[in-house]
Each structure stands twice: as structure tokens, then as C-alpha cells.
mmCIF file of C-alpha atoms and ligand atoms in Angstrom:
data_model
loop_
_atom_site.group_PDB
_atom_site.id
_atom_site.type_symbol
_atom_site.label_atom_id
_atom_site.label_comp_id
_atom_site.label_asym_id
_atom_site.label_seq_id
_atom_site.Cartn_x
_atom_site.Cartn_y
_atom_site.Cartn_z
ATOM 1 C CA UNK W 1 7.768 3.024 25.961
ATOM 2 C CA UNK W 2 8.168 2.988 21.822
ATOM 3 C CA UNK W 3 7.577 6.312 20.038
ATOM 4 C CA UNK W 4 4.267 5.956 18.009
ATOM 5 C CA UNK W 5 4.994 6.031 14.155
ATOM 6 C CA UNK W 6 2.178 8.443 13.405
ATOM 7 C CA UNK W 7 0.999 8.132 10.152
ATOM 8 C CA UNK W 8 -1.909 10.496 10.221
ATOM 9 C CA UNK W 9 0.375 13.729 11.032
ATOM 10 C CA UNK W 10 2.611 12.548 7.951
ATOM 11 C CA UNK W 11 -0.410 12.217 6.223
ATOM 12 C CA UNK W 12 -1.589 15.526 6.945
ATOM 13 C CA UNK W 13 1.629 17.154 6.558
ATOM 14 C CA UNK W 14 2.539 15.219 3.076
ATOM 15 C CA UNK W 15 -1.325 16.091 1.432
ATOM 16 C CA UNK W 16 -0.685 19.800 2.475
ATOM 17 C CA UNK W 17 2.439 20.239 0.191
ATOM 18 C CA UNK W 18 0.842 18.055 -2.363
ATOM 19 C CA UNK W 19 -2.004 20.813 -2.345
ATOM 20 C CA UNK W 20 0.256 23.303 -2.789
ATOM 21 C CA UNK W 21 1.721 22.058 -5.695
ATOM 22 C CA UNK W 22 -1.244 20.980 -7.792
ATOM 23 C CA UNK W 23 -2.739 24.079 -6.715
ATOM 24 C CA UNK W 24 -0.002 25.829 -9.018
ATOM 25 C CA UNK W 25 -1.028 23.203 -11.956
ATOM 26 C CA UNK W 26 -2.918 25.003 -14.567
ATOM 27 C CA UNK W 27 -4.505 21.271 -15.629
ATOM 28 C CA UNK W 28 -5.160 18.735 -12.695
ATOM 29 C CA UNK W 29 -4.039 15.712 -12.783
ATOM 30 C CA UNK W 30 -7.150 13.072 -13.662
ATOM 31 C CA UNK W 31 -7.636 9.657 -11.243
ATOM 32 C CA UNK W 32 -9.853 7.279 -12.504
ATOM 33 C CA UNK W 33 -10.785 4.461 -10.115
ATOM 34 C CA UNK W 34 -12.923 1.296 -11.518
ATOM 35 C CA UNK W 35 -14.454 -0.497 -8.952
ATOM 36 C CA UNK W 36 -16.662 -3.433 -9.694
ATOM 37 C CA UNK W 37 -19.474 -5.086 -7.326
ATOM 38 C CA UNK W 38 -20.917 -4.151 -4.132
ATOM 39 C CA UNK W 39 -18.225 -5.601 -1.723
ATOM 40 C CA UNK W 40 -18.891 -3.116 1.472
ATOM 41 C CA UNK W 41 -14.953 -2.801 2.046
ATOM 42 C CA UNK W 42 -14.234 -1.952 -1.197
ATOM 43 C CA UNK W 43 -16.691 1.040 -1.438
ATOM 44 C CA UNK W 44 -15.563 2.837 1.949
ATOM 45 C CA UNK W 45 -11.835 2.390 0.446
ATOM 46 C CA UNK W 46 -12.660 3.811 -2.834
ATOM 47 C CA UNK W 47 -14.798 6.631 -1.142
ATOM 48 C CA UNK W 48 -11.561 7.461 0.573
ATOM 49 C CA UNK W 49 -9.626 7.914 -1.892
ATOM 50 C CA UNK W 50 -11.798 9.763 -3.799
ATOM 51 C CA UNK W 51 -12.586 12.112 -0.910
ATOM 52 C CA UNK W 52 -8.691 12.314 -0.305
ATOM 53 C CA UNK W 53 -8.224 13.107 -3.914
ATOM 54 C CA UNK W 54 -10.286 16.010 -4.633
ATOM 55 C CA UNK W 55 -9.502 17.779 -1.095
ATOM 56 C CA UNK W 56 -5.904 18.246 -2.837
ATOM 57 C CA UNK W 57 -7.250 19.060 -5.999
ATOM 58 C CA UNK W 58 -6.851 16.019 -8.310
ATOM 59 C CA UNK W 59 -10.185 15.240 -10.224
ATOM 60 C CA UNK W 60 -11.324 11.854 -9.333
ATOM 61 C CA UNK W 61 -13.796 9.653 -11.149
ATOM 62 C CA UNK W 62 -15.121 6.602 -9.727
ATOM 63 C CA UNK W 63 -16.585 3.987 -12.160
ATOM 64 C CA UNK W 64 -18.960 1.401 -10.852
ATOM 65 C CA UNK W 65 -19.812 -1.226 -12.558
ATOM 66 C CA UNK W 66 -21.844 -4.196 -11.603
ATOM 67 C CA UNK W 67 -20.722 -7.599 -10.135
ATOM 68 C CA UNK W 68 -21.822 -9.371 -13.480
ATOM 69 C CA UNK W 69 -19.829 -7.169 -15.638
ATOM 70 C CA UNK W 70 -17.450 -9.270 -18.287
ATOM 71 C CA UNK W 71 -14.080 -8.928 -18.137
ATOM 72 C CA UNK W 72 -14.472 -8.248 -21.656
ATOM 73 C CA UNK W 73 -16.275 -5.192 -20.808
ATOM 74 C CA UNK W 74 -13.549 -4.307 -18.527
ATOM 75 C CA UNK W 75 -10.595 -4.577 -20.827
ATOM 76 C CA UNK W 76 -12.436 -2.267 -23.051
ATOM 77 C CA UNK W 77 -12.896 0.676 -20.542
ATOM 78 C CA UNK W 78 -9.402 0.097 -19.793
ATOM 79 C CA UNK W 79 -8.077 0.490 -23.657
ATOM 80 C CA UNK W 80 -10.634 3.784 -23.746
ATOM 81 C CA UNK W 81 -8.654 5.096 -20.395
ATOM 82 C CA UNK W 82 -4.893 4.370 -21.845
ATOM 83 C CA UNK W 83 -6.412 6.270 -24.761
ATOM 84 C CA UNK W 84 -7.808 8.694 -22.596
ATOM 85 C CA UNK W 85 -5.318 11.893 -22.372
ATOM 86 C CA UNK W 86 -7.591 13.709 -19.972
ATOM 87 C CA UNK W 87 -6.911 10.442 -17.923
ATOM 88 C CA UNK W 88 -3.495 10.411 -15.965
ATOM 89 C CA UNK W 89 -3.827 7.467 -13.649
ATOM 90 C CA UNK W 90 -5.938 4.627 -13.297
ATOM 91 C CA UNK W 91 -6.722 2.468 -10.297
ATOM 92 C CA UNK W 92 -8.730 -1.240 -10.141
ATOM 93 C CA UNK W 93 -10.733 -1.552 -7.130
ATOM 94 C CA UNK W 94 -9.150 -5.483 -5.630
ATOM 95 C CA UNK W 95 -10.858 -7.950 -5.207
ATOM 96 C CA UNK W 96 -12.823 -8.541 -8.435
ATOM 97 C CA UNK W 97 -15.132 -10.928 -9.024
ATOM 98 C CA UNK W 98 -14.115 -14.329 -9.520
ATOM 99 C CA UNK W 99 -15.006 -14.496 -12.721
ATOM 100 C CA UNK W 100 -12.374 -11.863 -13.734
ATOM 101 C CA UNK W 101 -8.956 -12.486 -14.210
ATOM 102 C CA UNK W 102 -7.539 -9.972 -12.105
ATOM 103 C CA UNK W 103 -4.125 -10.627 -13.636
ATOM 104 C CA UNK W 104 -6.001 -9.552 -17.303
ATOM 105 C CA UNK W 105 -7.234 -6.844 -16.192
ATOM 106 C CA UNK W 106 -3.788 -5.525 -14.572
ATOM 107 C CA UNK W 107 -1.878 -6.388 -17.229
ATOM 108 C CA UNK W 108 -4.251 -4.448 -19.629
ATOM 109 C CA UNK W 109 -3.563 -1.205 -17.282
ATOM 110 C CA UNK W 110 -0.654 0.983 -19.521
ATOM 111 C CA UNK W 111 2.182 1.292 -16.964
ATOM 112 C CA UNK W 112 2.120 4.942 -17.224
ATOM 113 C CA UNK W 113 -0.984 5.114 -15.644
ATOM 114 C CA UNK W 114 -0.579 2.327 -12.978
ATOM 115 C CA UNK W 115 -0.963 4.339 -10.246
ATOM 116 C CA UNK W 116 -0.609 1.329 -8.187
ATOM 117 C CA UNK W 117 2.605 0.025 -9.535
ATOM 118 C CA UNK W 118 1.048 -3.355 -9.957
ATOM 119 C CA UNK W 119 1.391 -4.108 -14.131
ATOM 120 C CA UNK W 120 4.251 -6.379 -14.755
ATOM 121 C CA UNK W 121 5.971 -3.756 -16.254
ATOM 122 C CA UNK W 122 6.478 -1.924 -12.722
ATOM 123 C CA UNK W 123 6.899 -4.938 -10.712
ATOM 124 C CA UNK W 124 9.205 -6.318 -13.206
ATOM 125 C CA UNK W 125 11.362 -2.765 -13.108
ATOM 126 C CA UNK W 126 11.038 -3.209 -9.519
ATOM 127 C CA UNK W 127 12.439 -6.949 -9.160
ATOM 128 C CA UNK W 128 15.321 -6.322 -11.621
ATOM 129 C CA UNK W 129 16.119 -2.807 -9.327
ATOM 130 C CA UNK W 130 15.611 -0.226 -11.552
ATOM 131 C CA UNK W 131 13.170 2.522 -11.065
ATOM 132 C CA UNK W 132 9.522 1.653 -11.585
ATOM 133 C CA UNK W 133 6.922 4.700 -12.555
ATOM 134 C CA UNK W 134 5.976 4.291 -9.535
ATOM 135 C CA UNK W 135 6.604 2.008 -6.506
ATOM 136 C CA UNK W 136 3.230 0.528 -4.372
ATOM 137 C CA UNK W 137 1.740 2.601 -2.190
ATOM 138 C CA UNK W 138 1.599 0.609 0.929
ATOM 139 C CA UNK W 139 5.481 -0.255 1.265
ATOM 140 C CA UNK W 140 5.876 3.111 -0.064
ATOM 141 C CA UNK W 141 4.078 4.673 2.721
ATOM 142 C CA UNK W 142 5.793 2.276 5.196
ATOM 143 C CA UNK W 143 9.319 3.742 3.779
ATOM 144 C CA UNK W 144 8.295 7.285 3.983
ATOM 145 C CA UNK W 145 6.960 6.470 7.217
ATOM 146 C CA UNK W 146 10.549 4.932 8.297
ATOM 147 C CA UNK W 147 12.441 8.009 6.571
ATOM 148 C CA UNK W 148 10.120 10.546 8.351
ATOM 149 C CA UNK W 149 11.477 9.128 12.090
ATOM 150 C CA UNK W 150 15.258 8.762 10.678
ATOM 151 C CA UNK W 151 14.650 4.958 10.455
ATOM 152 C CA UNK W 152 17.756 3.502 8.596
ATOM 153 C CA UNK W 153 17.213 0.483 7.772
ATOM 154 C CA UNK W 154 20.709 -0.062 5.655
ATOM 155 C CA UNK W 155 22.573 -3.243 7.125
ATOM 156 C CA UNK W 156 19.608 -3.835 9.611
ATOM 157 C CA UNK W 157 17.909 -7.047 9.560
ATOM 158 C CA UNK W 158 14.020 -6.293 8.208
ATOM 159 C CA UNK W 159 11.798 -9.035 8.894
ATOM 160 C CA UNK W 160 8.773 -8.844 7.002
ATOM 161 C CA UNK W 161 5.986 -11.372 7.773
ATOM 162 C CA UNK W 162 3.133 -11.567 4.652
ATOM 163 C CA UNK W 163 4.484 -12.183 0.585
ATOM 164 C CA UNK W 164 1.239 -10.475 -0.937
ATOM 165 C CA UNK W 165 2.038 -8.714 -4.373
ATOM 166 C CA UNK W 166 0.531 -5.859 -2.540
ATOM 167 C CA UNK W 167 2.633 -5.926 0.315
ATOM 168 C CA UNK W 168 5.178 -8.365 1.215
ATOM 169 C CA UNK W 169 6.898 -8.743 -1.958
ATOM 170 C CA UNK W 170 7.928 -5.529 -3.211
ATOM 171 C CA UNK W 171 8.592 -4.433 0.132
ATOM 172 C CA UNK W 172 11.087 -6.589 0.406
ATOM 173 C CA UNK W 173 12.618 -5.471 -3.074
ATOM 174 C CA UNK W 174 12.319 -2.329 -1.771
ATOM 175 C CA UNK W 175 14.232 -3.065 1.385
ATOM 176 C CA UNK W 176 16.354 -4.539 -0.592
ATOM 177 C CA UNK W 177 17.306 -1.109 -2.174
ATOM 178 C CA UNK W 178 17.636 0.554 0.803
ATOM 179 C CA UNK W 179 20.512 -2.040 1.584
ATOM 180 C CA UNK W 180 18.664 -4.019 4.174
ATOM 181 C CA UNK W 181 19.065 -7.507 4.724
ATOM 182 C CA UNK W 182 15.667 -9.132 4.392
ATOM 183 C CA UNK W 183 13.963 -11.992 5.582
ATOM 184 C CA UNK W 184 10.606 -13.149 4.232
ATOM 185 C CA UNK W 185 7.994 -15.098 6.203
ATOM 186 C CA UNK W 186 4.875 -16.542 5.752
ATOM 187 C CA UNK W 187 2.406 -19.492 6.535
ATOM 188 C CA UNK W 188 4.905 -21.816 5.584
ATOM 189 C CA UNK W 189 7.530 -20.130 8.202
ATOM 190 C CA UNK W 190 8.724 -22.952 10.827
ATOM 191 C CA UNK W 191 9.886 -21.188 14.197
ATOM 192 C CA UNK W 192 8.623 -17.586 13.053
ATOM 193 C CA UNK W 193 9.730 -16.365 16.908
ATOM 194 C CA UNK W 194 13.292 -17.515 16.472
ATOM 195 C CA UNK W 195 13.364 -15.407 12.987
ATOM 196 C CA UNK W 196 11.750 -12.168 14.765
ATOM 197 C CA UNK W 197 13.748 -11.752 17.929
ATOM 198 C CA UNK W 198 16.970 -11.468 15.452
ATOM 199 C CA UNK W 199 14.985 -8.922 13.593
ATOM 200 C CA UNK W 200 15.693 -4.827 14.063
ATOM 201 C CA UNK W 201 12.784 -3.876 11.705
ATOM 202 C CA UNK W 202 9.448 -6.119 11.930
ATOM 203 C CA UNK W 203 6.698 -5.631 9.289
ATOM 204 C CA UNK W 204 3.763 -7.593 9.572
ATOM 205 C CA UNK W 205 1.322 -7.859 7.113
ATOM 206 C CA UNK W 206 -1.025 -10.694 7.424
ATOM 207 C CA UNK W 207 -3.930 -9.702 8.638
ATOM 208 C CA UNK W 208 -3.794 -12.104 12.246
ATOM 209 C CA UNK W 209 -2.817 -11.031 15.576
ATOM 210 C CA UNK W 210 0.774 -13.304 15.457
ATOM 211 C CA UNK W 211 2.769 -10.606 17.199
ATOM 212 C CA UNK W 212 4.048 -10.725 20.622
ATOM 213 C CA UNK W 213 6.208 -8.442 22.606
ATOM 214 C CA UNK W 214 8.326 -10.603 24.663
ATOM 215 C CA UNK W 215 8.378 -13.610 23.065
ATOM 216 C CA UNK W 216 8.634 -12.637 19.547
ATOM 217 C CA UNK W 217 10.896 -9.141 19.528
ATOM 218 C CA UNK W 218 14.357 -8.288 20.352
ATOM 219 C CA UNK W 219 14.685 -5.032 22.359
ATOM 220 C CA UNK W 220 14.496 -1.653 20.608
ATOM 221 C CA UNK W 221 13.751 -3.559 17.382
ATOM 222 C CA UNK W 222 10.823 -1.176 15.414
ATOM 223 C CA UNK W 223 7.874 -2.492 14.417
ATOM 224 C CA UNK W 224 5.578 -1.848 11.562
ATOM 225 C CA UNK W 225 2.283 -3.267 11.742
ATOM 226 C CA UNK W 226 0.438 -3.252 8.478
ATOM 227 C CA UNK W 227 -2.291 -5.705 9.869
ATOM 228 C CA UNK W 228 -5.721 -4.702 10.124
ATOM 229 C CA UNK W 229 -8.713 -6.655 11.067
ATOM 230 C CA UNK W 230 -11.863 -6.606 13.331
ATOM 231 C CA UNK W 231 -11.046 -9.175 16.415
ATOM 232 C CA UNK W 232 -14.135 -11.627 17.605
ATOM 233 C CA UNK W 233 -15.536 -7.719 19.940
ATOM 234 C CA UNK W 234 -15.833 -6.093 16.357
ATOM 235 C CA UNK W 235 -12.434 -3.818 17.642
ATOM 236 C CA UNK W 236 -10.375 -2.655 14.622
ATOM 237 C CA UNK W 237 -6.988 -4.173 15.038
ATOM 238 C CA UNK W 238 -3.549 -4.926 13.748
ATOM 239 C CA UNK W 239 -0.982 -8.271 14.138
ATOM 240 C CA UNK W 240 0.717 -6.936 16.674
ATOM 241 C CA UNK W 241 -0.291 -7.046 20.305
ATOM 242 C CA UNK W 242 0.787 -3.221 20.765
ATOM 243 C CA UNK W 243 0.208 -2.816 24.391
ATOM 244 C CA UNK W 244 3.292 -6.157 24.878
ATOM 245 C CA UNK W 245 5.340 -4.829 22.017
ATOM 246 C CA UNK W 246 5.275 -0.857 22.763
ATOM 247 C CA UNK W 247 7.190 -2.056 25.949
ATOM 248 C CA UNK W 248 9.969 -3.685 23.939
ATOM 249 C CA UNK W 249 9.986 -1.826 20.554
ATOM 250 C CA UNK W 250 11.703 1.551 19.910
ATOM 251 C CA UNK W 251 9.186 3.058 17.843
ATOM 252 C CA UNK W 252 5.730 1.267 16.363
ATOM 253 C CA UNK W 253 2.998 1.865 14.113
ATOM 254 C CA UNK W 254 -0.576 1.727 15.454
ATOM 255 C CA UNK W 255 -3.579 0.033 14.096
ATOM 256 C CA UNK W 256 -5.445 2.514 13.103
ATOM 257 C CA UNK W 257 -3.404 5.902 12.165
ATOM 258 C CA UNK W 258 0.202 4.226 11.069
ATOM 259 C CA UNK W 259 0.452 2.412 7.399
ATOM 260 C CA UNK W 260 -3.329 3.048 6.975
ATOM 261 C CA UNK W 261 -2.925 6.671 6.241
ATOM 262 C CA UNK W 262 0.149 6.231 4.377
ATOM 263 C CA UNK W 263 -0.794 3.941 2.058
ATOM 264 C CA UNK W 264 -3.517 6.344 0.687
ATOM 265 C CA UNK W 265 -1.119 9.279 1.055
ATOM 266 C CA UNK W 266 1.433 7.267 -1.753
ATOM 267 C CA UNK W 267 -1.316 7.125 -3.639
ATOM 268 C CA UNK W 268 -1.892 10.633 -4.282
ATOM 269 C CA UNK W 269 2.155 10.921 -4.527
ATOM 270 C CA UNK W 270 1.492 8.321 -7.138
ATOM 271 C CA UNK W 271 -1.085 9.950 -8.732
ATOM 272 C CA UNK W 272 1.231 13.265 -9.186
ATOM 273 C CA UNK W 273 4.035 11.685 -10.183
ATOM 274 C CA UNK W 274 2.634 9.736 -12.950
ATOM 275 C CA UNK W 275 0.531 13.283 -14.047
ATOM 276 C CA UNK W 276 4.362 14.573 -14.178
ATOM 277 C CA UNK W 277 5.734 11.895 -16.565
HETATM 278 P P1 NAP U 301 -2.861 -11.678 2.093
HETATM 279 O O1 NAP U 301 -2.753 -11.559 0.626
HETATM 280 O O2 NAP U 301 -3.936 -12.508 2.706
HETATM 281 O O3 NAP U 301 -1.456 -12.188 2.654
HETATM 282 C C1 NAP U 301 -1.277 -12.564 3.984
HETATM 283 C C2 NAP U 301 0.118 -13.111 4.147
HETATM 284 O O4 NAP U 301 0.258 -13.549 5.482
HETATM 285 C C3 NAP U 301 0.408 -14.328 3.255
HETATM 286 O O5 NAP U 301 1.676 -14.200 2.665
HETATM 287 C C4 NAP U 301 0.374 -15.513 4.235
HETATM 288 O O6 NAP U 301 1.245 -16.576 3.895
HETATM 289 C C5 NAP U 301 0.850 -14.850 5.511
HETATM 290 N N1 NAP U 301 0.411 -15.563 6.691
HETATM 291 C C6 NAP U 301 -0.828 -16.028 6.978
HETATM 292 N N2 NAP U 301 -0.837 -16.637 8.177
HETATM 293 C C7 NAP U 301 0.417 -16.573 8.658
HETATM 294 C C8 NAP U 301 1.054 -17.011 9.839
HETATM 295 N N3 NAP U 301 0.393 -17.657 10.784
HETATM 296 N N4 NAP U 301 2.364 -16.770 9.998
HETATM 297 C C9 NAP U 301 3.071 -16.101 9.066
HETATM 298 N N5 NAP U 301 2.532 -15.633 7.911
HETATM 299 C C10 NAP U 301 1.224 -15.875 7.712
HETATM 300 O O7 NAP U 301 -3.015 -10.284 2.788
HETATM 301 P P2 NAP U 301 -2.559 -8.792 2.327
HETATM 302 O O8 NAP U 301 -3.476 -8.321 1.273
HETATM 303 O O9 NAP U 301 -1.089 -8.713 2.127
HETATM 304 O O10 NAP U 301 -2.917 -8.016 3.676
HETATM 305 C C11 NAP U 301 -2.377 -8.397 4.919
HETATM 306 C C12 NAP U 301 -2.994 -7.543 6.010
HETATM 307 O O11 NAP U 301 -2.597 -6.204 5.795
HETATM 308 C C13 NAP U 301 -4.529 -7.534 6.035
HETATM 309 O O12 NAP U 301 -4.962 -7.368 7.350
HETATM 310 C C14 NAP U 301 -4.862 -6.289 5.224
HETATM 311 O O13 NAP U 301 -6.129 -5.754 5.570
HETATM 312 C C15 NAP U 301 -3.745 -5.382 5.652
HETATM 313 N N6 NAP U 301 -3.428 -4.324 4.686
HETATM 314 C C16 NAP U 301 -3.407 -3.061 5.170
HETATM 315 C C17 NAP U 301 -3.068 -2.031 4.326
HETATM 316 C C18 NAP U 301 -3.033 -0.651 4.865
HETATM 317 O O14 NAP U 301 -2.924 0.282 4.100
HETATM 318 N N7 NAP U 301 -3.091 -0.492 6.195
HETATM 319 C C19 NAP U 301 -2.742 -2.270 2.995
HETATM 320 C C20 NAP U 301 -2.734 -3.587 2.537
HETATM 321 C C21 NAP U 301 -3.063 -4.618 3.409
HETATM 322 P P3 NAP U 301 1.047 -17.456 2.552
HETATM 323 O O15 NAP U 301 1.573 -16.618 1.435
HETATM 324 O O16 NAP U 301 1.872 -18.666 2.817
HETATM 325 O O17 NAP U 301 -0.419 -17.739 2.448
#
């Protein structure tokens, strides 16, 4: 049977020395997070992070605004949080509202406070490989989740399934500088099964239950299921079929308690690291 990636332990353990240090912080670092609309997901997420946040010290502000707010409107908070110095890191809420550009609004986010990594400034730092001001939290978490069970991936073949800005692709730049060989799938992916079984790292992200055990991995391969989703019974889920694939992986990540808790973990690292710039 695969060993369990447990991402709530490293959670627990990682927010605990974070603590520690911002407890020894004379000012706290300031997260503001701008969330726009009533979309039900959205607000648990942002509640979470907001609870997460202030248990380790870091003063969080949420912003809500309404679901017929103009971008306009939005741009302009944004230029009064760059401004901001009391303000250290800024987060927008996704999805916004179809009429909002979501691209504007990124791009309008100064890269020194992207605390998601997601300006073109980051991701471009991150595509050319050089060091970003910070990386995204959820293929951070899923590489601190790796490191934390003496995962290498160097020379392996990583298979990541999902090209999402928020996932898939800079994960796989990522991988890349960790000296993986990567392979990038997606809905366009002919023979996906033949591409898995060669794969010794799997990372799913789509958001589907299109993992397998037998028929899709290669023995001792580790798999990393970022999926979650509520199947047709209302259960909370990921891609990957675990009870098939925990009989053929080494290790695996569960839906819930594996990337979930990481991602939000990298966001506090996030959050300190760009209050340390
Ligand atoms: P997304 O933007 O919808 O991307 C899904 C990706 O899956 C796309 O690249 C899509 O291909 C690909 N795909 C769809 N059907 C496929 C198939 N049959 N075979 C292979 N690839 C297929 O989703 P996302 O935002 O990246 O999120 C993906 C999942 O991860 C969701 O369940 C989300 O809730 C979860 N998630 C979890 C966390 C966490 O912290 N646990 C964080 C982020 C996301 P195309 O590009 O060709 O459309």
C-alpha cells in the first residue's frame, strides 16, 4: 500500500514555525484579499485564508465588493494598495465576474505584492528560469509536499495532467527546475494511459476522476492528485481513483488533506516572503 502524502501535518508543522517567526516581527506583515461577488466557493476559500492568516499572526483584510463593481473601480483599489505601505501583499479572489478582465486586473497587481505569483512579471521570471518574488502556491505546496517525503524528482519523468496558469503551467516550469523531464497533458491528449504508465511522478489537476490504478500507472510511480470535486453522491473527491492507485503507487496525496492544505500553507510562505523583500 502507498504512503499517504499528508498535507495537513506539513501544514500544521510549516504554520507553527511561520508563527514563530512573525511572532518575533515587531510590524506584521499586511494581506489584503479583494474578493468580488457572492460566488459560495469563493467566500469559504477566502474565509480560509483569512482564518489561516491571522492564527499566525499576519493581519488580514478582506474586501468585498459587489458583483456589479467596474473594473474601473477595481484598478483603482488596486493603485491605492501598491501605494499602500501598510499593505505587503495582495490577493484577487478568481473567478471574477465576466465583465472584468481578469488579466487587467492581474496585471495592475505590483509584483511585489503578488502574493500569488500570477502578474506577468512573476510568471514571466518564472518561464525564462530565474527567480520569481514568489512562485504559486499550489505547485509550490505540491514541491514542498514532494521535498518533505524525499521525493526527487531530478531525471524522473513528471507527468502532469491540467495546463491552468494556476496549476499546470508553472508546475511544469517548476519541474523543470528541479531537473525533471516533463510531460504536459490535457483535453487535447490522445492515448493519455500510454503517457502515464511511463510516468514516475503523476500530477493531476483537472478537476475529473481520469485516474486509474492499473490501467493508467506504472508501479511505485507517486501520485499527486490536485483534483477536487463533489462526484454525482455530493462526496468531495479528487481525479484519482485512490482506493486502485494506493495499490500501485509508492506514495499519494489524498483528496481532501494532500495539495489542499498546501496550497494555502504557500500562501502564507508567500505572504512572509514578500513582507521580507
Ligand atoms: P482548469 O483551469 O479547468 O483546467 C483543467 C485542465 O484539465 C485543463 O488544462 C484541461 O485541458 C484539462 N483536462 C480537462 N479534461 C481532461 C481530460 N479528459 N484529460 C486530460 N486533461 C483534461 O482547472 P484548474 O483551475 O487547474 O483546477 C483543476 C482541478 O484542481 C479542479 O478540480 C480544482 O478545483 C483543483 N484545484 C485544487 C487546488 C488545491 O489547492 N487543492 C488548487 C487549484 C485547483 P484544456 O486546457 O485542453 O482545456
Amino acid at each position: 500500500m502507498a504512503i499517504i502524502l499528508d498535507g495537513k501535518n506539513l501544514r500544521d508543522k510549516i504554520l507553527a514555525e511561520l508563527k514563530e517567526k512573525i511572532d518575533t516581527y515587531e510590524k506584521k506583515p499586511t494581506l489584503v484579499v479583494i474578493l468580488v461577488g457572492e460566488n459560495p466557493a469563493s467566500q469559504i476559500y477566502v474565509n480560509n485564508k483569512k482564518k489561516t492568516a491571522e492564527k499566525i499572526g499576519i493581519n488580514s483584510i478582506v474586501l468585498n465588493y459587489p458583483e456589479n463593481t467596474t473594473e474601473q473601480e477595481l484598478l483603482n483599489k488596486i493603485n491605492e494598495l501598491n501605494n499602500d505601505n501598510e499593505v505587503t501583499a495582495i490577493l484577487v479572489q478568481l473567478p471574477l465576474p465576466k465583465h472584468i478582465s481578469k488579466e487587467n486586473i492581474i496585471n495592475a497587481i505590483d509584483p511585489k505584492k503578488d502574493v500569488d505569483g500570477f502578474t506577468p512579471y512573476n510568471f514571466g521570471k518564472l518561464f525564462s528560469g530565474e527567480k520569481p518574488y514568489v512562485y504559486p502556491c499550489t505547485p509550490k505546496g505540491i514541491l514542498l509536499l514532494l521535498k518533505e517525503y524525499n521525493i526527487e524528482v531530478s531525471g524522473k519523468h513528471v507527468v502532469i495532467i491540467g495546463r491552468s496558469n494556476i496549476v499546470g503551467r508553472p508546475l511544469s516550469q517548476m519541474m523543470l527546475n528541479e531537473n525533471a523531464t516533463v510531460t504536459v497533458c490535457h483535453s487535447h491528449t490522445k492515448n493519455l494511459s500510454e503517457i502515464t504508465k511511463t510516468a514516475d511522478v503523476i500530477i493531476s489537476a483537472v478537476g475529473k476522476n481520469i485516474i486509474e490504478g492499473e490501467k493508467m500507472l506504472k508501479s511505485g510511480c507517486v501520485v499527486v492528485d490536485v483534483g477536487i470535486f463533489k462526484d454525482s453522491t455530493g462526496r468531495t473527491r479528487g481525479d484519482v481513483d485512490f482506493e486502485s492507485a494506493s495499490k500501485i503507487a509508492s506514495y499519494i496525496s489524498p483528496v481532501p488533506g494532500g495539495v489542499g492544505p498546501m496550497t494555502i500553507t504557500s500562501l502564507m510562505l508567500n505572504t512572509v516572503e514578500l513582507f521580507e523583500i
